[in-house]
Structure formats: C-alpha cells, structure tokens
Amino acid sequence: MRKKILLIYILAFITCSLGDLIVYQGIPLDSSLETAWKNGGLLNETLNQLNSGDELVFPNTTIYLVGGIVAEGLEDIVFRFEGTLVFTDNTHTWPKNASGNVLECFQFSNFNNVTFTSSQGGILNGQGEAWWGLIGYVEYKENRPRMLSLGDSKQILIENLSFINSPYWTVWIFNVDGLEIRYSHITNRRNDFDGHDDYNMEAFNTDGFDVTGNNVWIHDCSVWNQDDCIAVKDGSSNMLIERVSASGVGLTIGSIGGSDVRNITFRDCYMHKTYKGLYLKFRGSGSITDVLYENIVIFEPQTYPIWIGPAQQADNVDICLAAPCSLCWPSIPFAQCNMPQNASYIDITLRNISIIDPVDQTGVIMGSPSNPMINITFDNVIFQNPKSNYYSCENVATGYATGSTTPTPPCFQKL
C-alpha cells in the first residue's frame, strides 16, 4: 500500500506557463442580488474563454455572486483566489436546472492538471445558514448546492483555501485520478460552541472533503462541520489522509454500497470533541479492505469514537425508520440497526488510537451474520476513562486485540 501511495507524491501539478494572466473583473463590495447575478454571469463568460496555460486571478477584495458557475474540459489552468468570494444567501432565486435541482456553487468536470490556490489564504463563503435548520430542511431537504463539485478529472491540486458555511456538502470530488488537497480548511458551524450541540447539528449534510477516486493525498488540513469530515466514497483506492484536525461525524469510509474500497490510510490526526470518531459504514453490498487508522487522538468524543458497521442515517420521512441503521438506534426501542448481508470488512487495523474521556458509548463493531468481519486488529487502542464497554461487538470471525488495547472488544481475541 505505501508504495502505491508514493505515486501521489510524484504527480505533476506543474501548470503550463505559456498562457495569459487574467484578472477577474467582478464588481467588488456590493452584496445586492443584482450585482451577484452580474458577477456570476461574468465569471461564467470568463471561464468559457480560458485557454490551456491561463491563470485566472480573483483579486484581494470581496466579491458577491450567485452559484451555477459551470465549466468543463479545462486543462493546465490555475485558479488563484486572493480575496473572498461570497455566494448569495437568496435561496429562492438560486439557479436551477430544468428538473428544478439547484446548481452547485462551482460545478466543474473533465479537468486535467488544474490548480486551485492562493498566496494568502483565499476564502469561499457559501452563506449556508440561509439553507440550514429544521425549517430549511423541510423546505429544501437535500436540494441544496455543494460549494465545489468536480468530477471525472485528473491531476488536481487544492491548496491554501478556506471553505466557510457550505449549504450542503463542501467539497465533492468524484471519479478523480491524482488529487492532492493541502493546507486547506473547512468550517461549517452556526456559532462558536466547542462541540456539536443540537443547534449546530442542524447544519445538516455539511460534509467536508468527500472523495471517490484513486491516488489521493489529503494532508495538513482542518475540518469542523456537522457531518462526515473526510469521507472516502464508493469505488476508491490508494488514498492517504494525514495530519488532519477534524471534528464532526468522523474520519469516514462510506457509506459504501455496491462497490469495493481498498488501500486507505488515515494517520497522525487529532479529533477535538468530535461527534463520531473513526467511522466505517455500509449502506449496501461491497467490500472495505486493507484499511489503516494510525496515530490518532480523539478528545472527548460525544457519541461513538469507533464505529465499524452499517451506515447510521436518517430517512426523509421518518428518521427512526431509516435503513440499514436508524439514527434513533439504540435509544428508541423499535429502531433497527442491521448490517447489510453482502458487505465485507477485511483486514482493518486500528493502531495507536487514544480516546480521551469519551462522553457516551465506547463503540460499535457490527458485521453481518452471513458475512462476518475478517482480520480486524486493534493494536494499542486505548480508552481513557470509558463509561462502558463496546455497545455492540458481533459477527467478527477473526478479531484481535494486541498491545495495550483496553477495553478489549468482547468479540475479539486478546493476544
């Protein structure tokens, strides 16, 4: 696995220098809806005129714009964000497609050797508060824009950027081959509360970095949000996530359904008062193989610091009826939590994991009766001041607790 990860280090993120330097000419410091539409339209026109080797610079000022910024097929381009881009909070005039679905803030595809950067920490602000909350969820449900959606691309670099208050998922990169994200930060929160209370958790579905693809390196980043912090999605392989500070619903693999995920490493991470910690989840069939979580400190996790099992999720109609595992489980008696029958966990290692003063449960380890977990190893997985043993530990064919692991999961063998 480590040899394969090294491929990431030698990816060529060098953009051709033969193009033009183009400064975006949007109207600054005017938050009116009329100006936001003008700025959005001008940006789409500008993107349409870019040629290979060009560098597009957003100047050091604040520019308001609408979403629906769309581009495809760009190659050897640099986007340099030197100021702040703020997307309108007028949700009812947000651009939509013919089916009534909102367009993303940035909606890109088929990029090759493209860099998103800043020399001084550019800011992208989605003003997500306008979309969040119980009332917002009733009105919009999941028809909310992602901050950055980028698909079917290769050799992508994202660096030195801050993403603030995305209406929905923040960064969604799919079908990518060759991606590096570094020195970038995501914050999706309703106030400065040091944790994840009910009010902040109403910033529903504000995932951090969600990625599906191959040869991915995410490092030296931070995420504070109210859903998956970093999520490795379906069909992914050869990913290294390291030196990340994360607080939300986990350093996640999943939810996986109908695909295989392999060769994934999370290491040298810190999680401060996170809602969930290390979170591996299936919504359907498939396999998660050859995974390492190493050298991770989880301080005062609010719910489950370790969860290896089915996806715990809500239903649009009734949160207590969602499959495979309801968010109401185990607190509501009739709520169900069942591992999908054809989902496989194989060769999963947690090494040098420190969980300090967990607030509630220790963890869930749940395989399926017909397809139990194979080769699950906890090496020096240490809980300090746990309030309980594992809430669930079942359907593990071979599980091993080594080193100073404590407590030992009851379905594991102590070595």
Short mmCIF file of C-alpha atoms in Angstrom, two decimals:
data_model
loop_
_atom_site.label_atom_id
_atom_site.label_comp_id
_atom_site.label_asym_id
_atom_site.label_seq_id
_atom_site.Cartn_x
_atom_site.Cartn_y
_atom_site.Cartn_z
CA MET A 1 0.00 0.00 0.00
CA ARG A 2 2.73 2.51 0.96
CA LYS A 3 4.45 2.04 -2.42
CA LYS A 4 1.21 2.78 -4.18
CA ILE A 5 0.61 5.86 -2.08
CA LEU A 6 4.01 7.17 -3.16
CA LEU A 7 2.55 7.63 -6.62
CA ILE A 8 0.73 10.63 -5.21
CA TYR A 9 3.95 12.36 -4.25
CA ILE A 10 5.28 12.45 -7.77
CA LEU A 11 2.15 13.64 -9.58
CA ALA A 12 2.93 16.57 -11.86
CA PHE A 13 0.98 19.58 -10.70
CA ILE A 14 3.04 21.94 -12.84
CA THR A 15 0.80 24.11 -14.97
CA CYS A 16 1.93 25.25 -18.39
CA SER A 17 3.31 28.80 -18.24
CA LEU A 18 2.58 29.76 -21.82
CA GLY A 19 -0.90 31.16 -21.19
CA ASP A 20 -2.26 34.53 -20.07
CA LEU A 21 -2.69 36.04 -16.62
CA ILE A 22 -6.34 37.03 -16.37
CA VAL A 23 -7.73 39.12 -13.51
CA TYR A 24 -11.41 38.57 -12.82
CA GLN A 25 -13.24 41.91 -13.21
CA GLY A 26 -16.25 41.33 -10.97
CA ILE A 27 -17.86 44.22 -9.11
CA PRO A 28 -16.45 44.21 -5.54
CA LEU A 29 -18.04 45.02 -2.17
CA ASP A 30 -21.64 45.06 -3.40
CA SER A 31 -23.90 42.40 -1.85
CA SER A 32 -27.01 43.26 -3.87
CA LEU A 33 -28.70 40.43 -5.73
CA GLU A 34 -28.45 42.33 -8.99
CA THR A 35 -24.67 42.56 -8.67
CA ALA A 36 -24.40 38.92 -7.56
CA TRP A 37 -26.09 37.86 -10.80
CA LYS A 38 -23.85 40.12 -12.88
CA ASN A 39 -20.74 38.76 -11.19
CA GLY A 40 -21.87 35.17 -11.67
CA GLY A 41 -22.60 35.75 -15.34
CA LEU A 42 -19.25 37.44 -15.88
CA LEU A 43 -17.42 34.57 -14.21
CA ASN A 44 -19.12 32.01 -16.44
CA GLU A 45 -18.16 34.08 -19.50
CA THR A 46 -14.58 34.31 -18.27
CA LEU A 47 -14.31 30.55 -17.68
CA ASN A 48 -15.66 29.96 -21.18
CA GLN A 49 -12.78 31.94 -22.65
CA LEU A 50 -9.90 30.28 -20.78
CA ASN A 51 -7.22 28.55 -22.78
CA SER A 52 -4.65 25.96 -21.75
CA GLY A 53 -1.95 27.57 -19.62
CA ASP A 54 -4.04 30.53 -18.42
CA GLU A 55 -4.08 31.72 -14.81
CA LEU A 56 -7.30 33.28 -13.50
CA VAL A 57 -6.78 35.58 -10.51
CA PHE A 58 -9.53 36.69 -8.14
CA PRO A 59 -8.24 39.96 -6.64
CA ASN A 60 -7.82 40.71 -2.94
CA THR A 61 -11.30 42.02 -2.30
CA THR A 62 -14.78 40.66 -1.51
CA ILE A 63 -17.00 39.72 -4.44
CA TYR A 64 -20.61 38.54 -4.14
CA LEU A 65 -22.03 36.21 -6.77
CA VAL A 66 -24.70 33.62 -7.46
CA GLY A 67 -23.97 29.91 -7.85
CA GLY A 68 -24.22 27.92 -11.02
CA ILE A 69 -20.62 28.61 -12.02
CA VAL A 70 -20.07 25.87 -14.59
CA ALA A 71 -17.02 24.80 -16.59
CA GLU A 72 -15.77 21.63 -18.23
CA GLY A 73 -12.78 20.41 -20.17
CA LEU A 74 -10.22 22.85 -18.78
CA GLU A 75 -6.57 21.78 -18.92
CA ASP A 76 -3.38 23.27 -17.47
CA ILE A 77 -5.19 26.07 -15.62
CA VAL A 78 -4.50 27.86 -12.34
CA PHE A 79 -7.30 29.45 -10.29
CA ARG A 80 -5.78 31.89 -7.78
CA PHE A 81 -8.13 33.14 -5.05
CA GLU A 82 -6.55 36.17 -3.36
CA GLY A 83 -9.70 37.56 -1.74
CA THR A 84 -13.14 36.37 -0.69
CA LEU A 85 -15.96 35.04 -2.84
CA VAL A 86 -19.37 35.12 -1.15
CA PHE A 87 -22.32 33.27 -2.66
CA THR A 88 -25.73 34.91 -2.35
CA ASP A 89 -27.98 33.90 0.53
CA ASN A 90 -31.07 34.49 -1.60
CA THR A 91 -32.09 30.84 -1.78
CA HIS A 92 -35.29 31.39 -3.76
CA THR A 93 -33.56 32.86 -6.80
CA TRP A 94 -30.75 30.31 -6.85
CA PRO A 95 -30.14 28.98 -10.38
CA LYS A 96 -31.67 25.58 -11.12
CA ASN A 97 -31.71 23.08 -13.94
CA ALA A 98 -34.79 22.04 -15.91
CA SER A 99 -35.66 19.44 -13.27
CA GLY A 100 -35.74 22.02 -10.50
CA ASN A 101 -32.48 20.90 -8.90
CA VAL A 102 -30.18 23.66 -7.73
CA LEU A 103 -26.85 24.07 -9.47
CA GLU A 104 -23.70 23.79 -7.39
CA CYS A 105 -21.77 26.90 -6.39
CA PHE A 106 -18.90 25.65 -8.57
CA GLN A 107 -19.82 22.80 -10.92
CA PHE A 108 -16.76 21.55 -12.81
CA SER A 109 -15.96 18.42 -14.84
CA ASN A 110 -13.28 16.87 -17.04
CA PHE A 111 -10.42 18.98 -15.71
CA ASN A 112 -6.81 17.94 -16.29
CA ASN A 113 -3.83 19.36 -14.40
CA VAL A 114 -5.75 22.17 -12.70
CA THR A 115 -4.70 24.02 -9.54
CA PHE A 116 -6.91 25.90 -7.06
CA THR A 117 -4.63 28.03 -4.92
CA SER A 118 -3.99 31.25 -3.03
CA SER A 119 -0.86 33.04 -1.90
CA GLN A 120 -2.54 34.38 1.25
CA GLY A 121 -5.46 32.09 2.07
CA GLY A 122 -8.43 32.70 -0.20
CA ILE A 123 -11.93 32.34 1.24
CA LEU A 124 -15.05 30.83 -0.32
CA ASN A 125 -18.17 31.58 1.70
CA GLY A 126 -21.42 29.74 0.91
CA GLN A 127 -23.61 31.55 3.49
CA GLY A 128 -25.07 28.17 4.35
CA GLU A 129 -27.04 29.48 7.31
CA ALA A 130 -29.77 30.52 4.86
CA TRP A 131 -30.23 26.84 3.89
CA TRP A 132 -29.74 25.19 7.30
CA GLY A 133 -32.00 24.44 10.25
CA LEU A 134 -35.14 22.38 10.66
CA ILE A 135 -37.24 24.82 8.65
CA GLY A 136 -34.64 24.92 5.91
CA TYR A 137 -34.51 21.14 5.78
CA VAL A 138 -38.29 20.89 5.48
CA GLU A 139 -38.23 23.35 2.58
CA TYR A 140 -35.11 22.27 0.68
CA LYS A 141 -34.34 18.77 2.02
CA GLU A 142 -31.18 17.79 0.13
CA ASN A 143 -31.79 20.09 -2.83
CA ARG A 144 -29.03 22.41 -1.69
CA PRO A 145 -25.84 23.39 -3.51
CA ARG A 146 -22.39 21.99 -2.82
CA MET A 147 -19.61 24.54 -2.62
CA LEU A 148 -17.30 22.75 -5.06
CA SER A 149 -18.28 19.79 -7.22
CA LEU A 150 -15.57 18.42 -9.50
CA GLY A 151 -15.94 15.20 -11.46
CA ASP A 152 -14.19 12.98 -13.98
CA SER A 153 -10.85 14.73 -13.64
CA LYS A 154 -7.17 14.03 -13.06
CA GLN A 155 -4.10 15.71 -11.57
CA ILE A 156 -5.92 18.22 -9.35
CA LEU A 157 -4.33 20.35 -6.62
CA ILE A 158 -6.29 22.30 -3.99
CA GLU A 159 -4.22 24.35 -1.54
CA ASN A 160 -4.31 27.31 0.85
CA LEU A 161 -8.08 27.78 0.68
CA SER A 162 -10.77 28.16 3.33
CA PHE A 163 -14.32 26.98 2.70
CA ILE A 164 -16.89 28.52 5.04
CA ASN A 165 -20.52 27.56 5.65
CA SER A 166 -21.40 25.48 2.63
CA PRO A 167 -25.16 24.99 2.10
CA TYR A 168 -24.63 21.23 1.57
CA TRP A 169 -21.51 19.08 1.03
CA THR A 170 -18.50 21.36 0.89
CA VAL A 171 -16.01 19.71 -1.49
CA TRP A 172 -17.25 16.78 -3.59
CA ILE A 173 -14.64 15.32 -5.93
CA PHE A 174 -15.60 12.18 -7.82
CA ASN A 175 -14.02 9.89 -10.38
CA VAL A 176 -10.65 11.55 -9.87
CA ASP A 177 -7.24 10.06 -10.58
CA GLY A 178 -4.49 12.06 -8.92
CA LEU A 179 -5.64 14.55 -6.27
CA GLU A 180 -3.79 16.49 -3.60
CA ILE A 181 -5.55 18.69 -1.03
CA ARG A 182 -3.25 20.54 1.37
CA TYR A 183 -3.25 23.46 3.81
CA SER A 184 -6.97 23.97 3.31
CA HIS A 185 -9.73 24.36 5.87
CA ILE A 186 -13.47 23.80 6.15
CA THR A 187 -15.74 25.39 8.75
CA ASN A 188 -19.49 24.72 8.80
CA ARG A 189 -20.95 25.80 12.13
CA ARG A 190 -23.72 28.05 13.43
CA ASN A 191 -21.79 29.56 16.34
CA ASP A 192 -18.57 29.08 18.29
CA PHE A 193 -19.85 26.34 20.61
CA ASP A 194 -16.96 24.00 21.43
CA GLY A 195 -18.66 20.81 20.31
CA HIS A 196 -21.69 19.61 18.37
CA ASP A 197 -24.94 20.52 20.09
CA ASP A 198 -28.39 20.11 18.53
CA TYR A 199 -28.38 23.65 17.18
CA ASN A 200 -25.12 23.22 15.31
CA MET A 201 -26.06 19.74 14.10
CA GLU A 202 -28.97 21.37 12.24
CA ALA A 203 -26.40 22.37 9.64
CA PHE A 204 -27.43 19.10 8.01
CA ASN A 205 -25.29 17.28 5.43
CA THR A 206 -22.42 19.74 5.55
CA ASP A 207 -19.79 17.13 4.66
CA GLY A 208 -16.17 18.29 4.48
CA PHE A 209 -13.97 16.65 1.84
CA ASP A 210 -15.89 13.83 0.09
CA VAL A 211 -13.84 11.96 -2.49
CA THR A 212 -14.18 8.99 -4.77
CA GLY A 213 -11.25 8.01 -6.95
CA ASN A 214 -7.67 6.82 -6.92
CA ASN A 215 -4.27 8.14 -5.88
CA VAL A 216 -5.43 10.77 -3.42
CA TRP A 217 -3.39 12.62 -0.78
CA ILE A 218 -5.13 14.89 1.73
CA HIS A 219 -2.84 16.41 4.33
CA ASP A 220 -2.31 19.30 6.73
CA CYS A 221 -5.95 20.36 6.63
CA SER A 222 -8.69 21.04 9.18
CA VAL A 223 -12.42 20.35 9.13
CA TRP A 224 -15.09 21.41 11.64
CA ASN A 225 -18.53 20.51 10.40
CA GLN A 226 -21.74 18.66 11.21
CA ASP A 227 -21.41 15.55 9.05
CA ASP A 228 -18.59 13.39 7.67
CA CYS A 229 -15.36 15.35 7.99
CA ILE A 230 -13.49 13.41 5.32
CA ALA A 231 -15.38 10.67 3.51
CA VAL A 232 -13.83 8.07 1.24
CA LYS A 233 -16.65 7.12 -1.09
CA ASP A 234 -17.57 4.20 -3.36
CA GLY A 235 -15.01 2.65 -5.67
CA SER A 236 -11.96 4.34 -4.15
CA SER A 237 -8.40 3.07 -3.73
CA ASN A 238 -4.91 4.21 -2.81
CA MET A 239 -5.68 7.13 -0.51
CA LEU A 240 -3.58 8.69 2.24
CA ILE A 241 -5.10 11.16 4.69
CA GLU A 242 -2.65 12.53 7.26
CA ARG A 243 -2.03 15.39 9.68
CA VAL A 244 -5.66 16.42 9.71
CA SER A 245 -7.60 18.08 12.53
CA ALA A 246 -11.24 17.02 12.29
CA SER A 247 -14.42 17.41 14.32
CA GLY A 248 -17.81 16.32 13.04
CA VAL A 249 -19.25 12.91 12.15
CA GLY A 250 -15.96 11.23 11.55
CA LEU A 251 -12.94 10.27 9.54
CA THR A 252 -15.12 8.12 7.36
CA ILE A 253 -15.11 5.37 4.80
CA GLY A 254 -18.57 5.19 3.30
CA SER A 255 -21.32 4.85 3.14
CA ILE A 256 -20.43 2.10 0.68
CA GLY A 257 -22.99 0.32 -1.45
CA GLY A 258 -22.28 -1.88 -4.47
CA SER A 259 -18.54 -1.28 -4.77
CA ASP A 260 -15.13 -2.12 -3.32
CA VAL A 261 -12.86 0.24 -1.40
CA ARG A 262 -9.26 -0.69 -0.68
CA ASN A 263 -5.88 0.59 0.40
CA ILE A 264 -6.89 3.54 2.59
CA THR A 265 -4.79 5.10 5.38
CA PHE A 266 -5.70 7.76 7.94
CA ARG A 267 -2.80 8.73 10.20
CA ASP A 268 -1.47 11.39 12.56
CA CYS A 269 -4.83 13.06 13.12
CA TYR A 270 -6.48 14.89 16.01
CA MET A 271 -10.22 14.98 16.70
CA HIS A 272 -11.44 17.52 19.27
CA LYS A 273 -14.88 16.91 20.77
CA THR A 274 -15.96 15.24 17.57
CA TYR A 275 -19.47 13.79 17.27
CA LYS A 276 -18.23 10.45 15.91
CA GLY A 277 -14.62 9.39 15.52
CA LEU A 278 -13.42 6.60 13.22
CA TYR A 279 -16.46 5.72 11.15
CA LEU A 280 -16.65 2.88 8.61
CA LYS A 281 -20.11 2.27 7.16
CA PHE A 282 -22.04 0.28 4.56
CA ARG A 283 -25.43 1.12 3.11
CA GLY A 284 -25.43 -1.96 0.85
CA SER A 285 -23.15 -4.67 -0.51
CA GLY A 286 -19.45 -4.40 -1.28
CA SER A 287 -16.12 -4.63 0.49
CA ILE A 288 -13.81 -2.41 2.53
CA THR A 289 -10.33 -3.93 2.51
CA ASP A 290 -6.82 -3.03 3.66
CA VAL A 291 -7.55 -0.03 5.87
CA LEU A 292 -5.24 1.52 8.46
CA TYR A 293 -6.10 4.14 11.08
CA GLU A 294 -2.87 5.04 12.91
CA ASN A 295 -1.68 7.56 15.50
CA ILE A 296 -5.00 9.28 16.13
CA VAL A 297 -6.07 11.17 19.25
CA ILE A 298 -9.80 11.60 19.89
CA PHE A 299 -10.56 14.01 22.75
CA GLU A 300 -13.97 13.86 24.45
CA PRO A 301 -15.93 12.32 21.57
CA GLN A 302 -19.65 12.96 22.02
CA THR A 303 -21.05 9.65 20.77
CA TYR A 304 -19.21 6.69 19.23
CA PRO A 305 -15.45 7.18 18.86
CA ILE A 306 -15.27 3.88 16.94
CA TRP A 307 -17.98 2.63 14.60
CA ILE A 308 -17.38 -0.23 12.15
CA GLY A 309 -20.66 -1.48 10.74
CA PRO A 310 -23.75 -0.28 8.87
CA ALA A 311 -24.46 3.34 7.96
CA GLN A 312 -26.41 5.14 10.64
CA GLN A 313 -28.66 7.55 8.82
CA ALA A 314 -31.99 9.32 8.62
CA ASP A 315 -34.96 8.92 6.31
CA ASN A 316 -36.59 11.93 4.68
CA VAL A 317 -39.95 10.86 6.10
CA ASP A 318 -39.12 9.36 9.49
CA ILE A 319 -35.62 9.39 10.96
CA CYS A 320 -36.42 6.33 13.05
CA LEU A 321 -37.26 4.13 10.07
CA ALA A 322 -34.11 4.59 8.01
CA ALA A 323 -32.15 1.54 6.87
CA PRO A 324 -29.76 -0.06 7.37
CA CYS A 325 -29.29 1.60 10.77
CA SER A 326 -31.55 4.29 12.16
CA LEU A 327 -30.25 7.39 13.86
CA CYS A 328 -32.72 6.53 16.62
CA TRP A 329 -30.89 3.29 17.40
CA PRO A 330 -30.35 2.24 20.15
CA SER A 331 -32.21 4.88 22.17
CA ILE A 332 -35.66 4.17 20.63
CA PRO A 333 -36.80 0.55 21.21
CA PHE A 334 -38.36 -0.05 17.77
CA ALA A 335 -35.44 1.46 15.81
CA GLN A 336 -33.48 -1.05 13.73
CA CYS A 337 -29.76 -1.43 13.08
CA ASN A 338 -28.72 -4.25 10.75
CA MET A 339 -25.54 -4.85 8.82
CA PRO A 340 -26.15 -5.42 5.06
CA GLN A 341 -25.78 -9.11 4.29
CA ASN A 342 -23.26 -8.87 1.42
CA ALA A 343 -20.94 -6.28 2.91
CA SER A 344 -17.40 -7.34 3.85
CA TYR A 345 -14.85 -5.86 6.22
CA ILE A 346 -11.44 -7.47 5.63
CA ASP A 347 -8.01 -6.51 7.00
CA ILE A 348 -8.89 -3.44 9.05
CA THR A 349 -6.24 -2.18 11.50
CA LEU A 350 -6.52 0.47 14.19
CA ARG A 351 -3.09 1.22 15.69
CA ASN A 352 -2.09 3.68 18.41
CA ILE A 353 -5.52 5.20 18.89
CA SER A 354 -6.06 7.26 22.06
CA ILE A 355 -9.64 8.05 23.08
CA ILE A 356 -9.66 10.52 25.98
CA ASP A 357 -12.72 10.90 28.25
CA PRO A 358 -15.48 9.72 25.89
CA VAL A 359 -18.79 11.33 26.77
CA ASP A 360 -21.05 8.37 25.96
CA GLN A 361 -20.55 4.97 24.35
CA THR A 362 -17.27 3.25 23.55
CA GLY A 363 -18.07 1.87 20.13
CA VAL A 364 -19.95 -0.36 17.70
CA ILE A 365 -18.41 -3.26 15.79
CA MET A 366 -21.13 -4.97 13.76
CA GLY A 367 -20.64 -7.47 10.97
CA SER A 368 -23.41 -9.37 9.23
CA PRO A 369 -24.36 -12.89 10.41
CA SER A 370 -23.82 -14.33 6.94
CA ASN A 371 -20.64 -12.38 6.17
CA PRO A 372 -18.65 -11.79 9.37
CA MET A 373 -15.64 -9.50 9.57
CA ILE A 374 -12.19 -10.96 8.86
CA ASN A 375 -8.84 -9.86 10.34
CA ILE A 376 -9.83 -6.85 12.39
CA THR A 377 -6.90 -5.76 14.57
CA PHE A 378 -6.87 -3.22 17.41
CA ASP A 379 -3.26 -2.54 18.36
CA ASN A 380 -2.84 -0.12 21.30
CA VAL A 381 -6.40 1.18 21.03
CA ILE A 382 -6.72 2.75 24.44
CA PHE A 383 -9.74 4.37 26.07
CA GLN A 384 -9.05 6.68 29.00
CA ASN A 385 -11.95 6.77 31.46
CA PRO A 386 -14.52 4.89 29.35
CA LYS A 387 -18.06 4.91 30.71
CA SER A 388 -18.88 1.49 29.26
CA ASN A 389 -17.59 -1.38 27.19
CA TYR A 390 -18.45 -1.67 23.49
CA TYR A 391 -22.18 -1.24 22.97
CA SER A 392 -22.14 -3.82 20.19
CA CYS A 393 -19.49 -6.33 19.12
CA GLU A 394 -20.85 -9.08 16.92
CA ASN A 395 -20.27 -11.18 13.83
CA VAL A 396 -16.48 -10.92 13.80
CA ALA A 397 -14.83 -14.11 12.51
CA THR A 398 -11.29 -13.03 13.40
CA GLY A 399 -10.69 -10.03 15.61
CA TYR A 400 -7.52 -9.39 17.60
CA ALA A 401 -6.65 -7.05 20.45
CA THR A 402 -2.90 -6.53 20.79
CA GLY A 403 -0.52 -4.32 22.72
CA SER A 404 -2.15 -2.28 25.47
CA THR A 405 -5.62 -2.25 23.91
CA THR A 406 -8.24 -1.54 26.58
CA PRO A 407 -11.02 -2.37 26.88
CA THR A 408 -10.81 -5.47 24.71
CA PRO A 409 -13.81 -5.71 22.37
CA PRO A 410 -15.75 -8.70 23.69
CA CYS A 411 -15.87 -10.46 20.31
CA PHE A 412 -12.06 -10.13 19.83
CA GLN A 413 -9.27 -12.45 20.92
CA LYS A 414 -6.70 -10.87 23.24
CA LEU A 415 -3.13 -11.59 22.06
#
